[in-house]
mmCIF file with all atom_site columns, C-alpha atoms in Angstrom:
data_model
loop_
_atom_site.group_PDB
_atom_site.id
_atom_site.type_symbol
_atom_site.label_atom_id
_atom_site.label_alt_id
_atom_site.label_comp_id
_atom_site.label_asym_id
_atom_site.label_entity_id
_atom_site.label_seq_id
_atom_site.pdbx_PDB_ins_code
_atom_site.Cartn_x
_atom_site.Cartn_y
_atom_site.Cartn_z
_atom_site.occupancy
_atom_site.B_iso_or_equiv
_atom_site.pdbx_formal_charge
_atom_site.auth_seq_id
_atom_site.auth_comp_id
_atom_site.auth_asym_id
_atom_site.auth_atom_id
_atom_site.pdbx_PDB_model_num
ATOM 1   C CA . MET A 1 1   ? 82.749 -70.197 -88.928 1.00 49.00 ? 27  MET A CA 1
ATOM 2   C CA . PHE A 1 2   ? 78.954 -70.088 -89.172 1.00 51.00 ? 28  PHE A CA 1
ATOM 3   C CA . LYS A 1 3   ? 76.803 -70.897 -86.204 1.00 53.00 ? 29  LYS A CA 1
ATOM 4   C CA . SER A 1 4   ? 73.627 -72.861 -86.700 1.00 49.00 ? 30  SER A CA 1
ATOM 5   C CA . PHE A 1 5   ? 70.481 -71.781 -84.901 1.00 50.00 ? 31  PHE A CA 1
ATOM 6   C CA . THR A 1 6   ? 68.717 -74.997 -84.103 1.00 50.00 ? 32  THR A CA 1
ATOM 7   C CA . ALA A 1 7   ? 66.594 -76.039 -81.153 1.00 48.00 ? 33  ALA A CA 1
ATOM 8   C CA . SER A 1 8   ? 69.612 -77.685 -79.495 1.00 48.00 ? 34  SER A CA 1
ATOM 9   C CA . ASP A 1 9   ? 71.551 -74.386 -79.650 1.00 48.00 ? 35  ASP A CA 1
ATOM 10  C CA . LYS A 1 10  ? 68.920 -72.500 -77.635 1.00 47.00 ? 36  LYS A CA 1
ATOM 11  C CA . LYS A 1 11  ? 69.959 -74.060 -74.356 1.00 48.00 ? 37  LYS A CA 1
ATOM 12  C CA . GLN A 1 12  ? 72.309 -71.759 -72.499 1.00 50.00 ? 38  GLN A CA 1
ATOM 13  C CA . PRO A 1 13  ? 74.717 -73.125 -69.932 1.00 48.00 ? 39  PRO A CA 1
ATOM 14  C CA . ALA A 1 14  ? 73.987 -72.022 -66.387 1.00 48.00 ? 40  ALA A CA 1
ATOM 15  C CA . LYS A 1 15  ? 76.140 -69.148 -65.168 1.00 50.00 ? 41  LYS A CA 1
ATOM 16  C CA . PRO A 1 16  ? 77.919 -69.599 -61.866 1.00 50.00 ? 42  PRO A CA 1
ATOM 17  C CA . GLY A 1 17  ? 76.316 -67.720 -58.981 1.00 49.00 ? 43  GLY A CA 1
ATOM 18  C CA . ARG A 1 18  ? 72.851 -67.556 -60.541 1.00 50.00 ? 44  ARG A CA 1
ATOM 19  C CA . THR A 1 19  ? 70.257 -69.866 -59.239 1.00 50.00 ? 45  THR A CA 1
ATOM 20  C CA . GLY A 1 20  ? 66.821 -68.898 -60.461 1.00 50.00 ? 46  GLY A CA 1
ATOM 21  C CA . PRO A 1 21  ? 64.822 -67.018 -63.056 1.00 52.00 ? 47  PRO A CA 1
ATOM 22  C CA . ALA A 1 22  ? 64.184 -64.119 -60.633 1.00 49.00 ? 48  ALA A CA 1
ATOM 23  C CA . GLU A 1 23  ? 67.874 -63.328 -60.619 1.00 50.00 ? 49  GLU A CA 1
ATOM 24  C CA . LEU A 1 24  ? 68.047 -63.517 -64.396 1.00 54.00 ? 50  LEU A CA 1
ATOM 25  C CA . ALA A 1 25  ? 65.285 -60.945 -64.809 1.00 60.00 ? 51  ALA A CA 1
ATOM 26  C CA . GLY A 1 26  ? 67.363 -57.972 -63.644 1.00 66.00 ? 52  GLY A CA 1
ATOM 27  C CA . PRO A 1 27  ? 65.887 -54.760 -62.285 1.00 73.00 ? 53  PRO A CA 1
ATOM 28  C CA . PRO A 1 28  ? 62.165 -54.258 -62.792 1.00 82.00 ? 54  PRO A CA 1
ATOM 29  C CA . ALA A 1 29  ? 61.008 -52.095 -65.657 1.00 90.00 ? 55  ALA A CA 1
ATOM 30  C CA . PRO A 1 30  ? 59.752 -48.666 -64.631 1.00 94.00 ? 56  PRO A CA 1
ATOM 31  C CA . PRO A 1 31  ? 55.980 -48.270 -64.397 1.00 96.00 ? 57  PRO A CA 1
ATOM 32  C CA . ALA A 1 32  ? 54.077 -46.296 -67.031 1.00 96.00 ? 58  ALA A CA 1
ATOM 33  C CA . PRO A 1 33  ? 54.124 -42.953 -65.124 1.00 97.00 ? 59  PRO A CA 1
ATOM 34  C CA . VAL A 1 34  ? 57.922 -43.042 -64.740 1.00 97.00 ? 60  VAL A CA 1
ATOM 35  C CA . HIS A 1 35  ? 58.299 -44.026 -68.382 1.00 97.00 ? 61  HIS A CA 1
ATOM 36  C CA . ARG A 1 36  ? 56.021 -41.119 -69.409 1.00 98.00 ? 62  ARG A CA 1
ATOM 37  C CA . ALA A 1 37  ? 58.002 -38.740 -67.209 1.00 97.00 ? 63  ALA A CA 1
ATOM 38  C CA . ALA A 1 38  ? 61.254 -39.855 -68.854 1.00 97.00 ? 64  ALA A CA 1
ATOM 39  C CA . ARG A 1 39  ? 59.761 -39.341 -72.322 1.00 98.00 ? 65  ARG A CA 1
ATOM 40  C CA . LEU A 1 40  ? 58.560 -35.883 -71.274 1.00 98.00 ? 66  LEU A CA 1
ATOM 41  C CA . MET A 1 41  ? 62.061 -35.060 -70.058 1.00 98.00 ? 67  MET A CA 1
ATOM 42  C CA . GLN A 1 42  ? 63.417 -36.079 -73.444 1.00 98.00 ? 68  GLN A CA 1
ATOM 43  C CA . ALA A 1 43  ? 60.795 -33.808 -75.039 1.00 98.00 ? 69  ALA A CA 1
ATOM 44  C CA . GLY A 1 44  ? 62.048 -31.071 -72.702 1.00 98.00 ? 70  GLY A CA 1
ATOM 45  C CA . ALA A 1 45  ? 65.544 -31.593 -74.086 1.00 98.00 ? 71  ALA A CA 1
ATOM 46  C CA . VAL A 1 46  ? 64.175 -31.235 -77.631 1.00 98.00 ? 72  VAL A CA 1
ATOM 47  C CA . VAL A 1 47  ? 62.334 -28.006 -76.765 1.00 97.00 ? 73  VAL A CA 1
ATOM 48  C CA . SER A 1 48  ? 65.456 -26.724 -74.993 1.00 97.00 ? 74  SER A CA 1
ATOM 49  C CA . THR A 1 49  ? 67.427 -27.456 -78.164 1.00 97.00 ? 75  THR A CA 1
ATOM 50  C CA . LEU A 1 50  ? 64.908 -25.499 -80.235 1.00 96.00 ? 76  LEU A CA 1
ATOM 51  C CA . SER A 1 51  ? 65.089 -22.669 -77.713 1.00 95.00 ? 77  SER A CA 1
ATOM 52  C CA . LEU A 1 52  ? 68.887 -22.661 -77.889 1.00 95.00 ? 78  LEU A CA 1
ATOM 53  C CA . ILE A 1 53  ? 68.855 -22.557 -81.690 1.00 94.00 ? 79  ILE A CA 1
ATOM 54  C CA . PHE A 1 54  ? 66.283 -19.746 -81.673 1.00 92.00 ? 80  PHE A CA 1
ATOM 55  C CA . THR A 1 55  ? 68.286 -17.768 -79.100 1.00 89.00 ? 81  THR A CA 1
ATOM 56  C CA . VAL A 1 56  ? 71.577 -18.176 -80.976 1.00 89.00 ? 82  VAL A CA 1
ATOM 57  C CA . ILE A 1 57  ? 69.960 -17.079 -84.253 1.00 87.00 ? 83  ILE A CA 1
ATOM 58  C CA . GLY A 1 58  ? 68.404 -14.105 -82.468 1.00 83.00 ? 84  GLY A CA 1
ATOM 59  C CA . SER A 1 59  ? 71.701 -13.147 -80.866 1.00 82.00 ? 85  SER A CA 1
ATOM 60  C CA . PHE A 1 60  ? 73.328 -12.486 -84.240 1.00 78.00 ? 86  PHE A CA 1
ATOM 61  C CA . SER A 1 61  ? 71.738 -9.022  -84.126 1.00 81.00 ? 87  SER A CA 1
ATOM 62  C CA . LEU A 1 62  ? 72.934 -8.418  -80.549 1.00 80.00 ? 88  LEU A CA 1
ATOM 63  C CA . LYS A 1 63  ? 76.167 -6.660  -81.528 1.00 78.00 ? 89  LYS A CA 1
ATOM 64  C CA . HIS A 1 64  ? 74.333 -4.370  -83.960 1.00 78.00 ? 90  HIS A CA 1
ATOM 65  C CA . ASN A 1 65  ? 71.700 -3.504  -81.340 1.00 80.00 ? 91  ASN A CA 1
ATOM 66  C CA . MET A 1 66  ? 74.406 -2.733  -78.786 1.00 81.00 ? 92  MET A CA 1
ATOM 67  C CA . MET A 1 67  ? 76.228 -0.461  -81.285 1.00 82.00 ? 93  MET A CA 1
ATOM 68  C CA . THR A 1 68  ? 72.991 1.398   -82.049 1.00 83.00 ? 94  THR A CA 1
ATOM 69  C CA . ALA A 1 69  ? 72.190 1.873   -78.348 1.00 81.00 ? 95  ALA A CA 1
ATOM 70  C CA . ASN A 1 70  ? 75.757 3.023   -77.677 1.00 79.00 ? 96  ASN A CA 1
ATOM 71  C CA . ALA A 1 71  ? 75.612 5.616   -80.479 1.00 81.00 ? 97  ALA A CA 1
ATOM 72  C CA . GLN A 1 72  ? 72.585 7.224   -78.832 1.00 81.00 ? 98  GLN A CA 1
ATOM 73  C CA . LYS A 1 73  ? 74.486 7.874   -75.592 1.00 76.00 ? 99  LYS A CA 1
ATOM 74  C CA . LEU A 1 74  ? 76.448 11.007  -74.859 1.00 71.00 ? 100 LEU A CA 1
ATOM 75  C CA . ALA A 1 75  ? 80.042 10.838  -76.049 1.00 72.00 ? 101 ALA A CA 1
ATOM 76  C CA . ASP A 1 76  ? 81.526 10.605  -72.557 1.00 72.00 ? 102 ASP A CA 1
ATOM 77  C CA . HIS A 1 77  ? 79.252 7.631   -71.672 1.00 73.00 ? 103 HIS A CA 1
ATOM 78  C CA . GLN A 1 78  ? 79.936 5.557   -74.779 1.00 78.00 ? 104 GLN A CA 1
ATOM 79  C CA . ILE A 1 79  ? 81.992 2.390   -74.766 1.00 81.00 ? 105 ILE A CA 1
ATOM 80  C CA . THR A 1 80  ? 84.413 1.295   -77.465 1.00 83.00 ? 106 THR A CA 1
ATOM 81  C CA . ALA A 1 81  ? 83.581 -1.026  -80.358 1.00 81.00 ? 107 ALA A CA 1
ATOM 82  C CA . SER A 1 82  ? 85.982 -3.587  -78.933 1.00 85.00 ? 108 SER A CA 1
ATOM 83  C CA . GLN A 1 83  ? 84.144 -3.543  -75.577 1.00 85.00 ? 109 GLN A CA 1
ATOM 84  C CA . ILE A 1 84  ? 80.830 -4.036  -77.379 1.00 82.00 ? 110 ILE A CA 1
ATOM 85  C CA . SER A 1 85  ? 82.252 -6.904  -79.424 1.00 83.00 ? 111 SER A CA 1
ATOM 86  C CA . SER A 1 86  ? 83.696 -8.594  -76.330 1.00 87.00 ? 112 SER A CA 1
ATOM 87  C CA . THR A 1 87  ? 80.440 -8.192  -74.399 1.00 85.00 ? 113 THR A CA 1
ATOM 88  C CA . ALA A 1 88  ? 78.324 -9.521  -77.270 1.00 84.00 ? 114 ALA A CA 1
ATOM 89  C CA . THR A 1 89  ? 80.639 -12.502 -77.778 1.00 87.00 ? 115 THR A CA 1
ATOM 90  C CA . GLY A 1 90  ? 80.625 -13.251 -74.052 1.00 90.00 ? 116 GLY A CA 1
ATOM 91  C CA . LEU A 1 91  ? 76.824 -13.143 -73.913 1.00 88.00 ? 117 LEU A CA 1
ATOM 92  C CA . ILE A 1 92  ? 76.513 -15.458 -76.906 1.00 89.00 ? 118 ILE A CA 1
ATOM 93  C CA . VAL A 1 93  ? 78.999 -17.973 -75.448 1.00 92.00 ? 119 VAL A CA 1
ATOM 94  C CA . TYR A 1 94  ? 77.229 -17.796 -72.068 1.00 93.00 ? 120 TYR A CA 1
ATOM 95  C CA . THR A 1 95  ? 73.874 -18.454 -73.772 1.00 91.00 ? 121 THR A CA 1
ATOM 96  C CA . ILE A 1 96  ? 75.255 -21.475 -75.638 1.00 94.00 ? 122 ILE A CA 1
ATOM 97  C CA . VAL A 1 97  ? 76.853 -22.954 -72.506 1.00 96.00 ? 123 VAL A CA 1
ATOM 98  C CA . ILE A 1 98  ? 73.682 -22.508 -70.421 1.00 95.00 ? 124 ILE A CA 1
ATOM 99  C CA . GLY A 1 99  ? 71.593 -24.001 -73.261 1.00 95.00 ? 125 GLY A CA 1
ATOM 100 C CA . LEU A 1 100 ? 73.831 -27.061 -73.540 1.00 97.00 ? 126 LEU A CA 1
ATOM 101 C CA . VAL A 1 101 ? 73.818 -27.557 -69.761 1.00 97.00 ? 127 VAL A CA 1
ATOM 102 C CA . SER A 1 102 ? 70.016 -27.342 -69.805 1.00 96.00 ? 128 SER A CA 1
ATOM 103 C CA . ILE A 1 103 ? 69.774 -29.999 -72.523 1.00 97.00 ? 129 ILE A CA 1
ATOM 104 C CA . GLY A 1 104 ? 72.206 -32.212 -70.630 1.00 98.00 ? 130 GLY A CA 1
ATOM 105 C CA . LEU A 1 105 ? 70.242 -31.855 -67.389 1.00 97.00 ? 131 LEU A CA 1
ATOM 106 C CA . TRP A 1 106 ? 66.977 -32.870 -69.102 1.00 97.00 ? 132 TRP A CA 1
ATOM 107 C CA . LEU A 1 107 ? 68.603 -35.994 -70.548 1.00 98.00 ? 133 LEU A CA 1
ATOM 108 C CA . TRP A 1 108 ? 70.448 -36.870 -67.335 1.00 97.00 ? 134 TRP A CA 1
ATOM 109 C CA . MET A 1 109 ? 67.289 -36.505 -65.242 1.00 97.00 ? 135 MET A CA 1
ATOM 110 C CA . ALA A 1 110 ? 65.372 -38.691 -67.717 1.00 97.00 ? 136 ALA A CA 1
ATOM 111 C CA . ARG A 1 111 ? 67.949 -41.440 -67.452 1.00 97.00 ? 137 ARG A CA 1
ATOM 112 C CA . MET A 1 112 ? 68.349 -41.307 -63.675 1.00 97.00 ? 138 MET A CA 1
ATOM 113 C CA . ASN A 1 113 ? 64.610 -41.160 -62.991 1.00 97.00 ? 139 ASN A CA 1
ATOM 114 C CA . GLU A 1 114 ? 63.936 -44.061 -65.312 1.00 96.00 ? 140 GLU A CA 1
ATOM 115 C CA . ALA A 1 115 ? 66.624 -45.987 -63.414 1.00 94.00 ? 141 ALA A CA 1
ATOM 116 C CA . GLY A 1 116 ? 64.678 -45.361 -60.195 1.00 94.00 ? 142 GLY A CA 1
ATOM 117 C CA . ARG A 1 117 ? 67.076 -43.007 -58.427 1.00 95.00 ? 143 ARG A CA 1
ATOM 118 C CA . ARG A 1 118 ? 65.158 -41.283 -55.609 1.00 94.00 ? 144 ARG A CA 1
ATOM 119 C CA . TRP A 1 119 ? 67.512 -38.299 -55.544 1.00 96.00 ? 145 TRP A CA 1
ATOM 120 C CA . ALA A 1 120 ? 66.819 -37.713 -59.244 1.00 96.00 ? 146 ALA A CA 1
ATOM 121 C CA . ARG A 1 121 ? 63.082 -37.408 -58.640 1.00 96.00 ? 147 ARG A CA 1
ATOM 122 C CA . ILE A 1 122 ? 63.717 -34.796 -55.944 1.00 97.00 ? 148 ILE A CA 1
ATOM 123 C CA . THR A 1 123 ? 66.290 -32.997 -58.089 1.00 97.00 ? 149 THR A CA 1
ATOM 124 C CA . ALA A 1 124 ? 63.956 -32.908 -61.102 1.00 97.00 ? 150 ALA A CA 1
ATOM 125 C CA . SER A 1 125 ? 61.232 -31.460 -58.876 1.00 98.00 ? 151 SER A CA 1
ATOM 126 C CA . ALA A 1 126 ? 63.645 -28.793 -57.598 1.00 98.00 ? 152 ALA A CA 1
ATOM 127 C CA . PHE A 1 127 ? 64.620 -27.909 -61.189 1.00 97.00 ? 153 PHE A CA 1
ATOM 128 C CA . PHE A 1 128 ? 60.916 -27.504 -61.976 1.00 98.00 ? 154 PHE A CA 1
ATOM 129 C CA . ALA A 1 129 ? 60.490 -25.186 -58.970 1.00 98.00 ? 155 ALA A CA 1
ATOM 130 C CA . LEU A 1 130 ? 63.402 -23.043 -60.210 1.00 97.00 ? 156 LEU A CA 1
ATOM 131 C CA . TRP A 1 131 ? 61.948 -22.986 -63.738 1.00 96.00 ? 157 TRP A CA 1
ATOM 132 C CA . SER A 1 132 ? 58.587 -21.930 -62.291 1.00 97.00 ? 158 SER A CA 1
ATOM 133 C CA . LEU A 1 133 ? 60.251 -18.950 -60.588 1.00 97.00 ? 159 LEU A CA 1
ATOM 134 C CA . TYR A 1 134 ? 62.001 -18.039 -63.839 1.00 95.00 ? 160 TYR A CA 1
ATOM 135 C CA . THR A 1 135 ? 58.762 -18.328 -65.824 1.00 95.00 ? 161 THR A CA 1
ATOM 136 C CA . TYR A 1 136 ? 56.955 -16.172 -63.267 1.00 95.00 ? 162 TYR A CA 1
ATOM 137 C CA . SER A 1 137 ? 59.672 -13.509 -63.431 1.00 93.00 ? 163 SER A CA 1
ATOM 138 C CA . VAL A 1 138 ? 59.611 -13.430 -67.253 1.00 90.00 ? 164 VAL A CA 1
ATOM 139 C CA . ILE A 1 139 ? 55.837 -13.062 -67.325 1.00 89.00 ? 165 ILE A CA 1
ATOM 140 C CA . GLY A 1 140 ? 56.080 -10.412 -64.593 1.00 87.00 ? 166 GLY A CA 1
ATOM 141 C CA . GLU A 1 141 ? 58.417 -8.339  -66.772 1.00 85.00 ? 167 GLU A CA 1
ATOM 142 C CA . LEU A 1 142 ? 55.757 -8.059  -69.483 1.00 83.00 ? 168 LEU A CA 1
ATOM 143 C CA . HIS A 1 143 ? 53.817 -5.416  -67.582 1.00 78.00 ? 169 HIS A CA 1
ATOM 144 C CA . GLY A 1 144 ? 54.445 -1.823  -68.437 1.00 71.00 ? 170 GLY A CA 1
ATOM 145 C CA . GLY A 1 145 ? 54.998 -0.971  -72.064 1.00 71.00 ? 171 GLY A CA 1
ATOM 146 C CA . VAL A 1 146 ? 56.969 -3.906  -73.424 1.00 76.00 ? 172 VAL A CA 1
ATOM 147 C CA . THR A 1 147 ? 57.045 -3.913  -77.208 1.00 78.00 ? 173 THR A CA 1
ATOM 148 C CA . VAL A 1 148 ? 55.517 -7.151  -78.436 1.00 79.00 ? 174 VAL A CA 1
ATOM 149 C CA . THR A 1 149 ? 57.592 -8.664  -81.234 1.00 83.00 ? 175 THR A CA 1
ATOM 150 C CA . ALA A 1 150 ? 57.637 -12.030 -82.951 1.00 85.00 ? 176 ALA A CA 1
ATOM 151 C CA . THR A 1 151 ? 60.834 -12.851 -81.072 1.00 84.00 ? 177 THR A CA 1
ATOM 152 C CA . LEU A 1 152 ? 59.161 -12.135 -77.739 1.00 85.00 ? 178 LEU A CA 1
ATOM 153 C CA . ILE A 1 153 ? 56.129 -14.261 -78.624 1.00 90.00 ? 179 ILE A CA 1
ATOM 154 C CA . VAL A 1 154 ? 58.246 -17.242 -79.717 1.00 92.00 ? 180 VAL A CA 1
ATOM 155 C CA . SER A 1 155 ? 60.396 -16.929 -76.579 1.00 91.00 ? 181 SER A CA 1
ATOM 156 C CA . LEU A 1 156 ? 57.305 -16.912 -74.367 1.00 93.00 ? 182 LEU A CA 1
ATOM 157 C CA . ILE A 1 157 ? 55.856 -19.922 -76.170 1.00 96.00 ? 183 ILE A CA 1
ATOM 158 C CA . LEU A 1 158 ? 59.097 -21.872 -75.628 1.00 96.00 ? 184 LEU A CA 1
ATOM 159 C CA . ILE A 1 159 ? 59.327 -20.839 -71.965 1.00 96.00 ? 185 ILE A CA 1
ATOM 160 C CA . LEU A 1 160 ? 55.707 -21.832 -71.319 1.00 97.00 ? 186 LEU A CA 1
ATOM 161 C CA . ALA A 1 161 ? 56.112 -25.092 -73.265 1.00 98.00 ? 187 ALA A CA 1
ATOM 162 C CA . LEU A 1 162 ? 59.051 -26.040 -71.041 1.00 97.00 ? 188 LEU A CA 1
ATOM 163 C CA . TRP A 1 163 ? 57.024 -25.134 -67.965 1.00 98.00 ? 189 TRP A CA 1
ATOM 164 C CA . VAL A 1 164 ? 54.103 -27.351 -69.069 1.00 98.00 ? 190 VAL A CA 1
ATOM 165 C CA . ILE A 1 165 ? 56.495 -30.224 -69.833 1.00 98.00 ? 191 ILE A CA 1
ATOM 166 C CA . GLY A 1 166 ? 58.084 -29.785 -66.405 1.00 97.00 ? 192 GLY A CA 1
ATOM 167 C CA . ALA A 1 167 ? 54.695 -29.701 -64.646 1.00 98.00 ? 193 ALA A CA 1
ATOM 168 C CA . ALA A 1 168 ? 53.550 -32.887 -66.402 1.00 98.00 ? 194 ALA A CA 1
ATOM 169 C CA . THR A 1 169 ? 56.876 -34.546 -65.598 1.00 98.00 ? 195 THR A CA 1
ATOM 170 C CA . VAL A 1 170 ? 56.607 -33.749 -61.892 1.00 98.00 ? 196 VAL A CA 1
ATOM 171 C CA . PHE A 1 171 ? 52.994 -34.952 -61.904 1.00 98.00 ? 197 PHE A CA 1
ATOM 172 C CA . TYR A 1 172 ? 54.048 -38.344 -63.290 1.00 98.00 ? 198 TYR A CA 1
ATOM 173 C CA . LEU A 1 173 ? 57.098 -38.628 -61.036 1.00 97.00 ? 199 LEU A CA 1
ATOM 174 C CA . TRP A 1 174 ? 54.961 -38.333 -57.915 1.00 97.00 ? 200 TRP A CA 1
ATOM 175 C CA . ARG A 1 175 ? 52.169 -40.744 -58.871 1.00 97.00 ? 201 ARG A CA 1
ATOM 176 C CA . PRO A 1 176 ? 51.628 -43.666 -56.438 1.00 97.00 ? 202 PRO A CA 1
ATOM 177 C CA . ALA A 1 177 ? 53.024 -46.199 -58.943 1.00 96.00 ? 203 ALA A CA 1
ATOM 178 C CA . SER A 1 178 ? 56.124 -44.033 -59.359 1.00 96.00 ? 204 SER A CA 1
ATOM 179 C CA . THR A 1 179 ? 56.600 -43.725 -55.614 1.00 95.00 ? 205 THR A CA 1
ATOM 180 C CA . ALA A 1 180 ? 56.396 -47.507 -55.213 1.00 95.00 ? 206 ALA A CA 1
ATOM 181 C CA . TYR A 1 181 ? 58.960 -47.936 -58.016 1.00 96.00 ? 207 TYR A CA 1
ATOM 182 C CA . PHE A 1 182 ? 61.410 -45.464 -56.478 1.00 95.00 ? 208 PHE A CA 1
ATOM 183 C CA . LYS A 1 183 ? 61.048 -47.090 -53.052 1.00 93.00 ? 209 LYS A CA 1
ATOM 184 C CA . ALA A 1 184 ? 61.673 -50.540 -54.554 1.00 92.00 ? 210 ALA A CA 1
ATOM 185 C CA . GLN A 1 185 ? 64.803 -49.305 -56.331 1.00 89.00 ? 211 GLN A CA 1
ATOM 186 C CA . SER A 1 186 ? 66.410 -47.699 -53.303 1.00 77.00 ? 212 SER A CA 1
ATOM 187 C CA . PRO A 1 187 ? 68.800 -49.819 -51.259 1.00 73.00 ? 213 PRO A CA 1
ATOM 188 C CA . LYS A 1 188 ? 67.321 -51.311 -48.122 1.00 64.00 ? 214 LYS A CA 1
ATOM 189 C CA . ALA A 1 189 ? 68.427 -49.699 -44.908 1.00 46.00 ? 215 ALA A CA 1
ATOM 190 C CA . GLU A 1 190 ? 70.225 -52.123 -42.619 1.00 44.00 ? 216 GLU A CA 1
ATOM 191 C CA . PRO A 1 191 ? 68.712 -52.608 -39.149 1.00 54.00 ? 217 PRO A CA 1
ATOM 192 C CA . ARG A 1 192 ? 70.549 -50.921 -36.311 1.00 56.00 ? 218 ARG A CA 1
#
């Protein structure tokens, strides 16, 4: 019923098919830059979660803002309350789905890159390029009479924080030690 832990119990029987300690070691641990990149990706998921929460809280006033804007239109250009409600609900659901996908992508990329998948390093870099375009477009929209509010400032801080996390992640993923790790993890091509 109870197992004793004595010196004689520490000897493990050899497993069939395994011959040496090199085979018992398993895959090599990722180098420090890949590990840092994975931790940064997890931090990106946390910031994305905060951004999602902030956006959902901010969207509670969306329906009211749409009603107010609709009331200021001419009567023949107004939409119904039901159309406003449906649109607001759709936008909120869309925001939540995109936020959850974003969080999932950060976590998935962290796991796959830490496992040494070469395609994941390229995919993470492509996601960063897309986020850079988005960040550039958001900053570009600030020219020309945009009312600066606390909501806008917090949104910009979150967008820029995600961009910085992405830039640092890509930096670590493409370090020489990372490249050697990804090459070592990829399957060897068979000679032709």
